[in-house]
mmCIF file of C-alpha atoms in Angstrom:
data_model
loop_
_atom_site.group_PDB
_atom_site.id
_atom_site.type_symbol
_atom_site.label_atom_id
_atom_site.label_comp_id
_atom_site.label_asym_id
_atom_site.label_seq_id
_atom_site.Cartn_x
_atom_site.Cartn_y
_atom_site.Cartn_z
ATOM 1 C CA MET I 258 5.670 23.386 14.593
ATOM 2 C CA ARG I 259 1.634 21.854 15.508
ATOM 3 C CA LYS I 260 0.881 24.096 11.931
ATOM 4 C CA THR I 261 3.200 22.700 10.476
ATOM 5 C CA LEU I 262 2.825 19.336 10.793
ATOM 6 C CA GLU I 263 -1.047 20.071 10.388
ATOM 7 C CA ALA I 264 -0.054 21.313 6.454
ATOM 8 C CA ILE I 265 1.889 18.357 5.830
ATOM 9 C CA HIS I 266 -0.644 15.977 7.077
ATOM 10 C CA GLY I 267 -3.231 18.035 4.743
ATOM 11 C CA VAL I 268 -0.817 17.442 2.205
ATOM 12 C CA LEU I 269 -0.040 12.956 2.543
ATOM 13 C CA ASP I 270 -4.512 12.962 2.798
ATOM 14 C CA LYS I 271 -4.592 14.770 -0.810
ATOM 15 C CA LEU I 272 -1.644 11.842 -1.789
ATOM 16 C CA MET I 273 -3.864 8.940 -0.570
ATOM 17 C CA VAL I 274 -6.735 9.511 -1.943
ATOM 18 C CA LEU I 275 -4.506 9.580 -5.112
ATOM 19 C CA ILE I 276 -3.071 6.812 -3.971
ATOM 20 C CA HIS I 277 -6.296 5.266 -3.163
ATOM 21 C CA TRP I 278 -8.392 6.158 -6.819
ATOM 22 C CA VAL I 279 -5.097 4.487 -9.065
ATOM 23 C CA ALA I 280 -5.016 1.464 -6.870
ATOM 24 C CA GLY I 281 -9.018 1.543 -7.126
ATOM 25 C CA LEU I 282 -7.967 1.757 -10.885
ATOM 26 C CA LEU I 283 -5.669 -0.933 -11.087
ATOM 27 C CA THR I 284 -7.588 -3.652 -9.073
ATOM 28 C CA GLY I 285 -10.697 -2.972 -11.836
ATOM 29 C CA ALA I 286 -8.113 -3.224 -14.454
ATOM 30 C CA PHE I 287 -6.796 -6.431 -13.291
ATOM 31 C CA LEU I 288 -10.283 -7.371 -12.422
ATOM 32 C CA MET I 289 -11.315 -6.788 -15.536
ATOM 33 C CA LEU I 290 -8.286 -8.378 -17.480
ATOM 34 C CA THR I 291 -9.172 -11.769 -15.809
ATOM 35 C CA PHE I 292 -12.846 -11.733 -16.332
ATOM 36 C CA VAL I 293 -12.529 -11.398 -20.330
ATOM 37 C CA GLN I 294 -9.400 -14.259 -20.380
ATOM 38 C CA VAL I 295 -11.509 -16.445 -17.866
ATOM 39 C CA VAL I 296 -14.139 -15.922 -20.998
ATOM 40 C CA LEU I 297 -11.704 -16.361 -23.374
ATOM 41 C CA ARG I 298 -9.692 -18.689 -22.317
ATOM 42 C CA TYR I 299 -13.049 -21.230 -21.399
ATOM 43 C CA PHE I 300 -15.911 -20.377 -23.842
ATOM 44 C CA PHE I 301 -13.813 -19.902 -27.031
ATOM 45 C CA ASN I 302 -10.652 -21.872 -26.398
ATOM 46 C CA SER I 303 -8.567 -18.973 -27.079
ATOM 47 C CA PRO I 304 -6.841 -16.766 -24.200
ATOM 48 C CA ILE I 305 -5.595 -13.101 -25.522
ATOM 49 C CA TYR I 306 -1.453 -14.263 -25.082
ATOM 50 C CA GLY I 307 0.034 -12.010 -22.233
ATOM 51 C CA VAL I 308 -2.745 -11.249 -20.579
ATOM 52 C CA ASP I 309 -1.783 -12.806 -17.607
ATOM 53 C CA GLU I 310 1.371 -10.583 -16.569
ATOM 54 C CA TYR I 311 -0.107 -7.666 -17.824
ATOM 55 C CA VAL I 312 -2.805 -9.004 -14.654
ATOM 56 C CA ILE I 313 0.076 -9.680 -12.925
ATOM 57 C CA ALA I 314 1.452 -6.349 -13.183
ATOM 58 C CA LEU I 315 -1.164 -4.141 -12.304
ATOM 59 C CA MET I 316 -2.095 -6.438 -9.209
ATOM 60 C CA VAL I 317 1.562 -6.169 -7.365
ATOM 61 C CA TRP I 318 0.468 -1.921 -8.057
ATOM 62 C CA ALA I 319 -2.358 -1.864 -6.785
ATOM 63 C CA ASN I 320 -1.085 -4.456 -3.755
ATOM 64 C CA ALA I 321 1.634 -2.002 -3.380
ATOM 65 C CA LEU I 322 -0.401 1.116 -3.236
ATOM 66 C CA GLY I 323 -3.343 -0.028 -1.623
ATOM 67 C CA PHE I 324 -0.740 -1.316 1.679
ATOM 68 C CA VAL I 325 0.388 2.052 1.943
ATOM 69 C CA VAL I 326 -3.316 3.682 1.789
ATOM 70 C CA VAL I 327 -4.305 1.102 4.324
ATOM 71 C CA TYR I 328 -1.565 1.967 6.018
ATOM 72 C CA TRP I 329 -2.221 5.784 6.711
ATOM 73 C CA HIS I 330 -6.097 5.322 7.408
ATOM 74 C CA ASN I 331 -4.682 2.728 10.126
ATOM 75 C CA GLU I 332 -7.490 0.194 8.893
ATOM 76 C CA HIS I 333 -4.960 -3.039 9.752
ATOM 77 C CA ALA I 334 -7.881 -5.391 10.959
ATOM 78 C CA MET I 335 -5.545 -6.923 13.442
ATOM 79 C CA ILE I 336 -3.569 -4.317 14.765
ATOM 80 C CA GLU I 337 -6.856 -2.690 15.003
ATOM 81 C CA PHE I 338 -7.857 -5.455 16.833
ATOM 82 C CA LEU I 339 -5.707 -5.230 19.421
ATOM 83 C CA ILE I 340 -4.890 -1.447 19.817
ATOM 84 C CA SER I 341 -8.714 -0.747 19.930
ATOM 85 C CA ARG I 342 -9.119 -3.889 23.067
ATOM 86 C CA VAL I 343 -6.552 -2.421 25.604
ATOM 87 C CA PRO I 344 -5.892 -0.123 28.176
ATOM 88 C CA ALA I 345 -4.823 3.427 27.525
ATOM 89 C CA ALA I 346 -1.832 2.701 28.555
ATOM 90 C CA LEU I 347 -0.371 -0.205 26.979
ATOM 91 C CA LYS I 348 -2.129 1.218 23.891
ATOM 92 C CA TYR I 349 0.494 4.158 23.413
ATOM 93 C CA VAL I 350 2.607 1.542 24.206
ATOM 94 C CA LEU I 351 1.746 -0.793 21.205
ATOM 95 C CA TYR I 352 0.887 2.147 19.298
ATOM 96 C CA TRP I 353 4.954 2.971 19.779
ATOM 97 C CA ILE I 354 5.939 -0.603 18.864
ATOM 98 C CA THR I 355 3.899 -0.965 15.210
ATOM 99 C CA ASN I 356 4.603 2.239 13.921
ATOM 100 C CA LEU I 357 8.692 1.250 14.872
ATOM 101 C CA VAL I 358 7.919 -2.137 13.642
ATOM 102 C CA VAL I 359 6.777 -0.994 10.645
ATOM 103 C CA LEU I 360 9.730 1.388 9.946
ATOM 104 C CA ALA I 361 12.479 -0.471 9.975
ATOM 105 C CA VAL I 362 10.741 -3.960 7.757
ATOM 106 C CA SER I 363 9.723 -0.323 5.813
ATOM 107 C CA ALA I 364 13.479 0.926 5.339
ATOM 108 C CA VAL I 365 14.342 -2.873 4.295
ATOM 109 C CA PHE I 366 12.347 -2.858 1.028
ATOM 110 C CA ILE I 367 13.574 0.385 -0.004
ATOM 111 C CA PRO I 368 17.442 -1.095 -0.188
ATOM 112 C CA ALA I 369 16.132 -4.899 -1.136
ATOM 113 C CA GLY I 370 14.087 -3.226 -3.540
ATOM 114 C CA TYR I 371 16.841 -1.055 -5.578
ATOM 115 C CA HIS I 372 19.023 -4.343 -5.600
ATOM 116 C CA LEU I 373 15.729 -6.903 -7.262
ATOM 117 C CA PHE I 374 15.411 -3.919 -9.244
ATOM 118 C CA THR I 375 18.925 -3.928 -10.278
ATOM 119 C CA LEU I 376 19.673 -7.619 -10.562
ATOM 120 C CA GLN I 377 15.394 -7.488 -13.353
ATOM 121 C CA VAL I 378 16.104 -4.646 -15.521
ATOM 122 C CA VAL I 379 18.424 -6.403 -17.439
ATOM 123 C CA THR I 380 16.190 -9.161 -17.945
ATOM 124 C CA THR I 381 14.929 -10.269 -21.416
ATOM 125 C CA PRO I 382 11.574 -9.017 -21.097
ATOM 126 C CA ARG I 383 8.922 -11.963 -22.355
ATOM 127 C CA MET I 384 5.475 -12.974 -21.789
ATOM 128 C CA GLY I 385 3.928 -10.230 -24.409
ATOM 129 C CA LEU I 386 4.441 -7.778 -22.420
ATOM 130 C CA PRO I 387 7.434 -4.948 -23.783
ATOM 131 C CA PHE I 388 9.584 -4.370 -20.346
ATOM 132 C CA PRO I 389 11.234 -6.613 -17.784
ATOM 133 C CA LYS I 390 9.967 -8.197 -14.823
ATOM 134 C CA ALA I 391 12.354 -5.591 -13.098
ATOM 135 C CA TYR I 392 8.594 -2.843 -13.715
ATOM 136 C CA TYR I 393 6.303 -4.728 -12.259
ATOM 137 C CA LEU I 394 8.013 -7.037 -8.878
ATOM 138 C CA ALA I 395 10.713 -4.839 -8.033
ATOM 139 C CA LEU I 396 9.700 -1.989 -8.289
ATOM 140 C CA PRO I 397 6.833 -2.210 -6.847
ATOM 141 C CA MET I 398 8.195 -3.290 -3.326
ATOM 142 C CA LEU I 399 11.265 0.163 -3.984
ATOM 143 C CA VAL I 400 8.445 2.495 -4.289
ATOM 144 C CA MET I 401 6.020 0.833 -1.403
ATOM 145 C CA GLY I 402 9.050 1.155 0.176
ATOM 146 C CA VAL I 403 9.597 4.353 0.407
ATOM 147 C CA LEU I 404 6.570 5.530 0.872
ATOM 148 C CA MET I 405 6.029 3.451 4.146
ATOM 149 C CA VAL I 406 9.019 5.027 5.434
ATOM 150 C CA LEU I 407 8.172 8.790 4.045
ATOM 151 C CA LEU I 408 4.452 8.464 5.290
ATOM 152 C CA CYS I 409 6.047 5.721 8.864
ATOM 153 C CA SER I 410 8.346 8.839 9.553
ATOM 154 C CA PHE I 411 6.357 11.329 9.499
ATOM 155 C CA ARG I 412 3.071 9.675 11.849
ATOM 156 C CA THR I 413 5.806 8.804 14.334
ATOM 157 C CA ILE I 414 7.312 12.873 14.249
ATOM 158 C CA GLU I 415 3.416 14.055 14.437
ATOM 159 C CA TYR I 416 2.314 11.958 17.061
ATOM 160 C CA ALA I 417 5.338 12.599 19.400
ATOM 161 C CA VAL I 418 4.527 16.921 18.935
ATOM 162 C CA THR I 419 0.566 16.647 19.113
ATOM 163 C CA ARG I 420 -0.025 13.550 21.049
ATOM 164 C CA LYS I 421 -3.013 13.044 19.718
ATOM 165 C CA ASP I 422 -5.219 10.270 20.235
ATOM 166 C CA ALA I 423 -7.369 10.132 16.750
ATOM 167 C CA LEU I 424 -3.637 9.332 15.740
ATOM 168 C CA MET I 425 -3.697 6.008 16.684
ATOM 169 C CA ASN I 426 -7.387 5.486 15.468
ATOM 170 C CA SER I 427 -8.807 3.981 11.834
ATOM 171 C CA ALA I 428 -10.085 6.629 9.596
ATOM 172 C CA PRO I 429 -13.814 7.128 9.557
ATOM 173 C CA GLN I 430 -14.941 6.023 5.571
ATOM 174 C CA GLU I 431 -18.293 7.532 4.055
ATOM 175 C CA GLY I 432 -21.235 4.736 4.360
ATOM 176 C CA VAL I 433 -19.119 1.520 5.569
ATOM 177 C CA ILE I 434 -20.834 0.992 8.968
ATOM 178 C CA GLN I 435 -18.519 -0.201 12.042
ATOM 179 C CA LEU I 436 -19.452 -2.600 14.601
ATOM 180 C CA ASP I 437 -17.935 -1.498 18.014
#
């Protein structure tokens, strides 16, 4: 069972690297579009029609995917701050509570995202985008909910089986200075 969990963990780690890159590219794209739009609007008084909606679409997708990556690497600042400063016994309790809360909230995102998608997909595209708002307001919520339920369920099962304390710690990143 442990070997299987380690293999699945490796696959999910690779998936998170891919999602991290996609979220980074989306963030870079919306920042670049925002910069170009600001320059065109304020210096040339000639903004590009529809760019603001593209920025919103890219930003929503980047944030939804970024939230998944932050969860997988245990990098949520408040939870990290709280868990790193409590006794070991309370650390386990807090880990289980936060995991179950994240699982419950993420599970709510799936039907809510689907319901919102079905409502918005029938609307007429506006503001220069060739597709309705459902694809950049509701679909990211649905995708994030599915990914979070998958990751949180796996993380809960993995911790119950392996009892590895390393799962509760944030993943060290290359080139990042960590203060104790």
